[in-house]
Amino acid sequence: MATVLTDAATIQCVHAGAPGTGTAALGASQERLTVRGSPVLVGDDLTNVTITGCTLTGPPGTKPCAHTASTLTGGAARLTAGGAPVLLDTASGATDSTPPGTWTVVAPGQSTLHAD
């Protein structure tokens, strides 16, 4: 089983260098389902999130990650909150960098609630 993400989770772009670079501050769109006081992330909560500290560099036209662009995987099959699937630590997606980048979960923000 995968671990459910909360707003205390950490996601990071593929270009991150040192710990704390290429990370995003997360916010939950719902507050009905919480784990130890932290709201669980659902649906599109990881879309259009600001990424800070992306270390991507390169030739002219290269653009570091500034936002997550989409969530491609990682929604729970059976656990929902407010009608939307909760997000799991298997979540990943695309960023708005040029060339295109990806983001992944580094830490789920809790270790109590798990789902499929």
XYZ file of N, CA and C in Angstrom, residues 5 11-12 43 46-47 68-75 87-95 101-106:
87
model
N -0.724 11.425 0.824
C -0.024 12.708 0.943
C -0.853 13.720 1.724
N 7.481 17.617 -2.418
C 7.721 17.165 -3.783
C 8.919 17.945 -4.305
N 9.591 17.358 -5.298
C 10.819 17.957 -5.801
C 10.928 17.729 -7.296
N -6.924 15.073 -5.902
C -7.091 15.510 -7.284
C -6.000 16.376 -7.850
N -1.754 19.119 -6.722
C -0.343 19.230 -7.098
C -0.159 19.784 -8.507
N -1.193 20.419 -9.049
C -1.112 21.058 -10.366
C -0.998 22.568 -10.178
N 4.536 23.202 -11.152
C 4.124 21.884 -11.622
C 3.102 22.127 -12.724
N 3.116 21.296 -13.745
C 2.189 21.471 -14.865
C 1.019 20.495 -14.795
N 1.273 19.318 -14.248
C 0.217 18.309 -14.169
C 0.591 17.223 -13.179
N -0.414 16.457 -12.790
C -0.211 15.236 -12.013
C -0.561 14.095 -12.950
N 0.409 13.219 -13.227
C 0.208 12.152 -14.197
C -0.192 10.833 -13.563
N 0.284 10.556 -12.357
C -0.026 9.298 -11.668
C -0.148 9.567 -10.177
N -0.694 8.584 -9.461
C -0.658 8.655 -8.008
C -1.958 8.928 -7.295
N -3.092 8.842 -7.990
C -4.386 8.988 -7.327
C -4.848 7.647 -6.783
N -4.280 11.753 -3.058
C -2.999 11.534 -3.733
C -2.071 10.718 -2.846
N -1.263 9.875 -3.493
C -0.382 8.942 -2.806
C 1.077 9.274 -3.057
N 1.953 8.646 -2.278
C 3.383 8.912 -2.438
C 3.949 8.355 -3.743
N 3.122 7.703 -4.530
C 3.513 7.244 -5.868
C 3.238 8.318 -6.928
N 2.695 9.453 -6.517
C 2.340 10.529 -7.452
C 3.587 11.095 -8.129
N 3.394 11.483 -9.375
C 4.439 12.181 -10.131
C 3.749 12.961 -11.230
N 4.498 13.875 -11.836
C 3.899 14.684 -12.888
C 4.927 15.471 -13.652
N 4.438 16.381 -14.466
C 5.282 17.209 -15.324
C 5.446 18.597 -14.722
N 6.547 19.263 -15.102
C 6.782 20.649 -14.711
C 6.761 21.513 -15.963
N 10.399 18.877 -17.692
C 10.895 18.152 -16.534
C 9.767 17.429 -15.829
N 10.115 16.763 -14.754
C 9.138 16.025 -13.967
C 9.332 16.342 -12.495
N 8.332 15.992 -11.692
C 8.429 16.091 -10.243
C 8.031 14.756 -9.638
N 8.535 14.486 -8.437
C 8.188 13.275 -7.691
C 8.026 13.627 -6.219
N 7.473 12.700 -5.481
C 7.290 12.867 -4.045
C 8.575 12.448 -3.333
N 9.072 13.296 -2.458
C 10.252 13.004 -1.653
C 9.840 12.490 -0.280
